[in-house]
Amino acid sequence: MNVSVEGNRGLCGNVNGLPRCRSITQTRNRNHKLVLLISLSLLGAFLFCGLSGIFIFYWRKKRPSMDDEDKNGEDFFSISTFDGRKTYNQILKATGEFNGAYCIGKGGCGSVYKAKMASGETVAVKRLHSSSEMVNRVDFLNEVRALTRIRHRNIVKLHGYCSHAQNSLLVYEYLEGGSLVESLNNDEVAQAFDWNKRVNVIKGVAHALSYMHHDCSPPIVHRDISSKNILLDSECEACVSDFGTSKILNLESSNWSNLAGTYGYLAPELGCSMKVTEKCDVYSFGVLTLEVIKGEHPGDIITFLSSPSTKNMELRDLLDHRLVVPSLEMKKLITSILIIAIRCVNSNTEIRPTMYDVSQKITCFISDI
């Protein structure tokens, strides 16, 4: 072997000590295979991206987001059993195009109608007022966002919603018992609304709020717990409703917001601070509990309960006199629940318990009877 070529890498030829060179044909075949491999890889990548894009587009077309609803204004998004425009037309027919004869309740941002669907199922349809469109639109979206996140036996079930050019509708399960405030304000109904049923309503609301505050991530604050927003089924089981002013807490934010809620149930700290916390609902729950036991809104009694003179108040001052005097066991249970309610309405937020603690204690009190 020639010394001048010895040690040079990549050399080939018919020289003793060097490897044989590949033929031109072999080199071309090798290059062709490399090009083919790269081409197939690129083609596979393009196909994958293309199919993914088609799938995402199709999925969005089939299941529009809330933003899509806002843009077209005429889509009905089915959460469970309802079918778009067909359902919308059924609702119009079932309510006589929202005739007052089918109206079963009115609130600040909408009216509720009873509608019997073609399937035979009866639903409650909340139609938002058009007078303050922007405010109602925010309430509408708040309610949809909250109720599509949560499922609990003591929270009203949202079947679906309709964002139409003429009507914004929320379709709920229909609860035969109506609102809690109606049961308390009607003497005949209130007398049948006995102590056991009232305790069960308090327990149900406590469970719902505990779920919203402690089992949902991020937590949800209702902000308008009041007797008009508690619905009852045929067995007097309570369901929390009307999530128009609810707020999904941002754990990385201070959660400042505009004042919302019903006068008489608002936590006192909201008068000087617009910071929303779970303790706002705790206060409202305390007021509601006092109202259920007394049979009417406690009013100025709340201020009296926070003063040192509370010891001078007797249990009978806090009971609904339309009902028979509770038994000794029931009196003990009611007293224990009232003690919790008084802590809930304390002006000091640090003294108020969490809804988880309230829910657990009420369950224990009931089980001890």
Short mmCIF file of C-alpha atoms in Angstrom, two decimals, residues 112-365:
data_model
loop_
_atom_site.label_atom_id
_atom_site.label_comp_id
_atom_site.label_asym_id
_atom_site.label_seq_id
_atom_site.Cartn_x
_atom_site.Cartn_y
_atom_site.Cartn_z
CA VAL A 112 -89.89 31.69 35.47
CA TYR A 113 -92.45 29.70 33.48
CA LYS A 114 -93.80 26.19 33.87
CA ALA A 115 -93.57 24.24 30.62
CA LYS A 116 -94.76 20.71 29.88
CA MET A 117 -92.62 19.30 27.07
CA ALA A 118 -93.74 16.92 24.31
CA SER A 119 -91.99 14.08 26.18
CA GLY A 120 -94.33 14.64 29.11
CA GLU A 121 -91.58 16.07 31.30
CA THR A 122 -92.31 19.33 33.08
CA VAL A 123 -89.51 21.89 33.27
CA ALA A 124 -89.02 25.37 34.68
CA VAL A 125 -87.93 27.93 32.10
CA LYS A 126 -86.27 31.13 33.24
CA ARG A 127 -86.57 33.89 30.66
CA LEU A 128 -84.32 36.89 31.19
CA HIS A 129 -85.84 40.35 31.05
CA SER A 130 -84.71 42.50 28.14
CA SER A 131 -84.90 45.81 30.04
CA SER A 132 -81.30 45.76 31.29
CA GLU A 133 -79.82 43.56 28.59
CA MET A 134 -76.12 43.91 29.46
CA VAL A 135 -76.60 43.19 33.18
CA ASN A 136 -78.88 40.26 32.45
CA ARG A 137 -76.44 38.89 29.90
CA VAL A 138 -73.70 38.78 32.54
CA ASP A 139 -76.10 37.08 34.99
CA PHE A 140 -77.06 34.59 32.29
CA LEU A 141 -73.45 33.64 31.57
CA ASN A 142 -72.62 33.48 35.29
CA GLU A 143 -75.44 31.03 35.88
CA VAL A 144 -74.44 28.85 32.95
CA ARG A 145 -70.78 28.79 33.99
CA ALA A 146 -71.63 27.88 37.58
CA LEU A 147 -74.29 25.24 36.94
CA THR A 148 -72.36 23.44 34.20
CA ARG A 149 -69.53 22.91 36.71
CA ILE A 150 -71.55 21.46 39.58
CA ARG A 151 -73.85 18.53 40.31
CA HIS A 152 -75.38 18.09 43.75
CA ARG A 153 -78.73 16.82 44.99
CA ASN A 154 -79.32 20.11 46.82
CA ILE A 155 -78.52 22.33 43.84
CA VAL A 156 -81.11 22.84 41.14
CA LYS A 157 -80.33 20.88 37.97
CA LEU A 158 -79.79 22.84 34.76
CA HIS A 159 -81.00 20.84 31.74
CA GLY A 160 -79.84 23.33 29.14
CA TYR A 161 -79.75 26.93 28.03
CA CYS A 162 -80.75 28.87 24.96
CA SER A 163 -79.06 32.01 23.72
CA HIS A 164 -81.47 33.24 21.06
CA ALA A 165 -81.69 36.58 19.27
CA GLN A 166 -85.06 37.23 20.95
CA ASN A 167 -84.86 35.21 24.17
CA SER A 168 -82.21 34.07 26.61
CA LEU A 169 -83.52 31.03 28.44
CA LEU A 170 -82.36 28.69 31.21
CA VAL A 171 -84.12 25.34 31.42
CA TYR A 172 -84.21 23.70 34.88
CA GLU A 173 -85.79 20.72 36.52
CA TYR A 174 -89.23 21.63 37.81
CA LEU A 175 -89.66 21.47 41.60
CA GLU A 176 -93.27 21.09 42.78
CA GLY A 177 -92.78 22.71 46.19
CA GLY A 178 -92.04 26.18 44.86
CA SER A 179 -89.81 28.59 46.73
CA LEU A 180 -89.06 28.54 50.45
CA VAL A 181 -90.35 32.08 50.91
CA GLU A 182 -93.75 31.04 49.52
CA SER A 183 -93.98 28.18 52.02
CA LEU A 184 -93.11 30.49 54.92
CA ASN A 185 -95.47 33.30 53.86
CA ASN A 186 -98.53 31.07 53.40
CA ASP A 187 -100.01 30.28 56.82
CA GLU A 188 -101.69 27.08 55.70
CA VAL A 189 -98.57 25.75 53.99
CA ALA A 190 -96.34 26.93 56.85
CA GLN A 191 -98.32 24.90 59.39
CA ALA A 192 -97.72 21.75 57.34
CA PHE A 193 -94.07 22.74 57.02
CA ASP A 194 -93.18 21.13 60.36
CA TRP A 195 -89.96 21.15 62.38
CA ASN A 196 -88.54 18.00 60.79
CA LYS A 197 -89.02 19.42 57.31
CA ARG A 198 -87.50 22.74 58.28
CA VAL A 199 -84.43 21.11 59.81
CA ASN A 200 -84.05 19.03 56.65
CA VAL A 201 -84.17 22.20 54.50
CA ILE A 202 -81.46 23.83 56.63
CA LYS A 203 -79.33 20.69 56.35
CA GLY A 204 -79.78 20.57 52.54
CA VAL A 205 -78.71 24.18 52.05
CA ALA A 206 -75.70 23.62 54.33
CA HIS A 207 -74.63 20.57 52.29
CA ALA A 208 -74.97 22.49 49.01
CA LEU A 209 -72.88 25.43 50.21
CA SER A 210 -70.26 23.13 51.73
CA TYR A 211 -69.98 21.38 48.36
CA MET A 212 -69.63 24.68 46.47
CA HIS A 213 -67.05 26.12 48.86
CA HIS A 214 -64.95 23.05 49.63
CA ASP A 215 -65.50 20.39 46.97
CA CYS A 216 -65.44 22.57 43.86
CA SER A 217 -62.10 23.71 42.46
CA PRO A 218 -61.98 26.65 42.24
CA PRO A 219 -64.64 27.39 44.91
CA ILE A 220 -67.99 28.93 43.94
CA VAL A 221 -69.65 31.61 46.07
CA HIS A 222 -73.40 31.99 45.49
CA ARG A 223 -73.69 35.58 46.82
CA ASP A 224 -77.51 35.57 46.97
CA ILE A 225 -78.60 32.94 49.46
CA SER A 226 -82.13 33.92 50.49
CA SER A 227 -85.51 32.24 50.97
CA LYS A 228 -86.61 33.23 47.47
CA ASN A 229 -83.66 31.37 45.96
CA ILE A 230 -84.25 28.09 47.80
CA LEU A 231 -86.64 25.75 45.96
CA LEU A 232 -88.42 22.74 47.45
CA ASP A 233 -89.39 19.46 45.83
CA SER A 234 -92.47 17.41 46.68
CA GLU A 235 -90.65 15.93 49.71
CA CYS A 236 -89.54 19.37 50.97
CA GLU A 237 -85.94 18.65 49.97
CA ALA A 238 -84.12 21.96 49.45
CA CYS A 239 -82.38 22.99 46.23
CA VAL A 240 -80.27 26.14 45.92
CA SER A 241 -81.16 28.08 42.75
CA ASP A 242 -80.48 31.36 40.91
CA PHE A 243 -76.73 31.52 40.32
CA GLY A 244 -76.91 34.78 38.34
CA THR A 245 -74.73 36.67 40.82
CA SER A 246 -72.48 33.73 41.72
CA LYS A 247 -68.72 34.09 41.50
CA ILE A 248 -66.13 31.44 40.74
CA LEU A 249 -63.24 32.44 42.98
CA ASN A 250 -59.84 33.05 41.47
CA LEU A 251 -57.38 31.63 43.97
CA GLU A 252 -54.65 33.94 42.63
CA SER A 253 -56.73 37.10 42.86
CA SER A 254 -58.25 39.28 45.59
CA ASN A 255 -61.75 38.63 44.07
CA TRP A 256 -63.09 42.17 44.26
CA SER A 257 -66.55 42.56 42.75
CA ASN A 258 -69.63 44.76 42.60
CA LEU A 259 -72.17 44.53 45.39
CA ALA A 260 -74.71 41.76 44.74
CA GLY A 261 -77.34 39.93 46.74
CA THR A 262 -80.63 40.52 48.55
CA TYR A 263 -81.01 43.21 51.19
CA GLY A 264 -81.34 41.67 54.63
CA TYR A 265 -79.05 38.75 53.79
CA LEU A 266 -75.89 40.67 52.86
CA ALA A 267 -72.84 40.28 55.07
CA PRO A 268 -72.03 43.58 56.87
CA GLU A 269 -68.42 43.68 55.62
CA LEU A 270 -69.73 44.19 52.06
CA GLY A 271 -70.75 47.69 53.10
CA CYS A 272 -67.12 48.79 53.25
CA SER A 273 -65.38 46.15 51.15
CA MET A 274 -66.31 44.52 47.86
CA LYS A 275 -64.09 41.50 48.43
CA VAL A 276 -66.02 38.29 47.85
CA THR A 277 -65.27 35.34 50.13
CA GLU A 278 -67.04 32.17 51.23
CA LYS A 279 -67.84 33.91 54.54
CA CYS A 280 -70.37 36.10 52.68
CA ASP A 281 -72.45 32.98 51.99
CA VAL A 282 -71.96 31.81 55.58
CA TYR A 283 -73.58 35.01 56.85
CA SER A 284 -76.51 34.68 54.44
CA PHE A 285 -76.95 31.05 55.50
CA GLY A 286 -77.17 32.18 59.14
CA VAL A 287 -79.93 34.66 58.29
CA LEU A 288 -81.76 32.01 56.27
CA THR A 289 -81.56 29.50 59.14
CA LEU A 290 -83.04 32.01 61.58
CA GLU A 291 -85.79 32.75 59.05
CA VAL A 292 -86.69 29.07 58.57
CA ILE A 293 -86.97 28.50 62.33
CA LYS A 294 -88.78 31.76 63.10
CA GLY A 295 -91.03 31.56 60.03
CA GLU A 296 -90.13 35.08 58.92
CA HIS A 297 -87.05 37.18 58.28
CA PRO A 298 -85.35 37.85 61.66
CA GLY A 299 -84.85 41.55 60.91
CA ASP A 300 -83.39 43.55 63.80
CA ILE A 301 -83.07 40.40 65.91
CA ILE A 302 -79.78 39.76 64.06
CA THR A 303 -78.25 42.87 65.64
CA PHE A 304 -79.61 41.86 69.04
CA LEU A 305 -78.11 38.36 68.69
CA SER A 306 -74.65 39.87 68.25
CA SER A 307 -74.88 41.87 71.47
CA PRO A 308 -74.07 40.72 75.05
CA SER A 309 -77.80 40.84 75.90
CA THR A 310 -78.40 37.72 73.79
CA LYS A 311 -78.49 35.68 77.00
CA ASN A 312 -81.78 37.38 77.90
CA MET A 313 -83.47 36.03 74.78
CA GLU A 314 -85.53 32.87 75.13
CA LEU A 315 -85.86 30.12 72.57
CA ARG A 316 -89.57 30.82 72.07
CA ASP A 317 -88.66 34.28 70.77
CA LEU A 318 -86.96 32.62 67.81
CA LEU A 319 -89.60 29.97 67.00
CA ASP A 320 -92.45 30.05 64.50
CA HIS A 321 -95.58 30.20 66.70
CA ARG A 322 -97.75 28.81 63.91
CA LEU A 323 -96.25 25.38 64.64
CA VAL A 324 -96.83 23.15 67.65
CA VAL A 325 -94.28 23.42 70.42
CA PRO A 326 -91.34 21.14 69.52
CA SER A 327 -90.64 18.01 71.53
CA LEU A 328 -87.73 18.00 73.98
CA GLU A 329 -85.46 16.22 71.47
CA MET A 330 -86.44 18.57 68.66
CA LYS A 331 -86.02 21.58 70.96
CA LYS A 332 -82.48 20.41 71.73
CA LEU A 333 -81.74 20.02 68.00
CA ILE A 334 -83.20 23.44 67.13
CA THR A 335 -81.22 25.08 69.94
CA SER A 336 -77.97 23.53 68.63
CA ILE A 337 -78.74 24.75 65.09
CA LEU A 338 -79.59 28.25 66.36
CA ILE A 339 -76.24 28.46 68.16
CA ILE A 340 -74.51 27.75 64.83
CA ALA A 341 -76.73 30.30 63.05
CA ILE A 342 -75.82 32.98 65.59
CA ARG A 343 -72.12 32.33 64.96
CA CYS A 344 -72.77 32.57 61.20
CA VAL A 345 -74.27 36.07 61.47
CA ASN A 346 -71.47 37.42 63.63
CA SER A 347 -70.05 40.64 62.17
CA ASN A 348 -66.54 39.31 62.73
CA THR A 349 -65.73 37.03 59.78
CA GLU A 350 -63.12 35.19 61.83
CA ILE A 351 -65.78 33.96 64.26
CA ARG A 352 -68.02 32.63 61.51
CA PRO A 353 -67.52 28.90 60.88
CA THR A 354 -66.91 27.40 57.44
CA MET A 355 -69.82 25.77 55.66
CA TYR A 356 -68.00 22.46 55.87
CA ASP A 357 -68.00 22.71 59.68
CA VAL A 358 -71.64 23.79 59.69
CA SER A 359 -72.67 20.92 57.43
CA GLN A 360 -70.79 18.34 59.49
CA LYS A 361 -72.18 19.57 62.82
CA ILE A 362 -75.78 19.69 61.66
CA THR A 363 -75.46 16.13 60.34
CA CYS A 364 -74.09 15.00 63.71
CA PHE A 365 -76.86 16.81 65.62
#
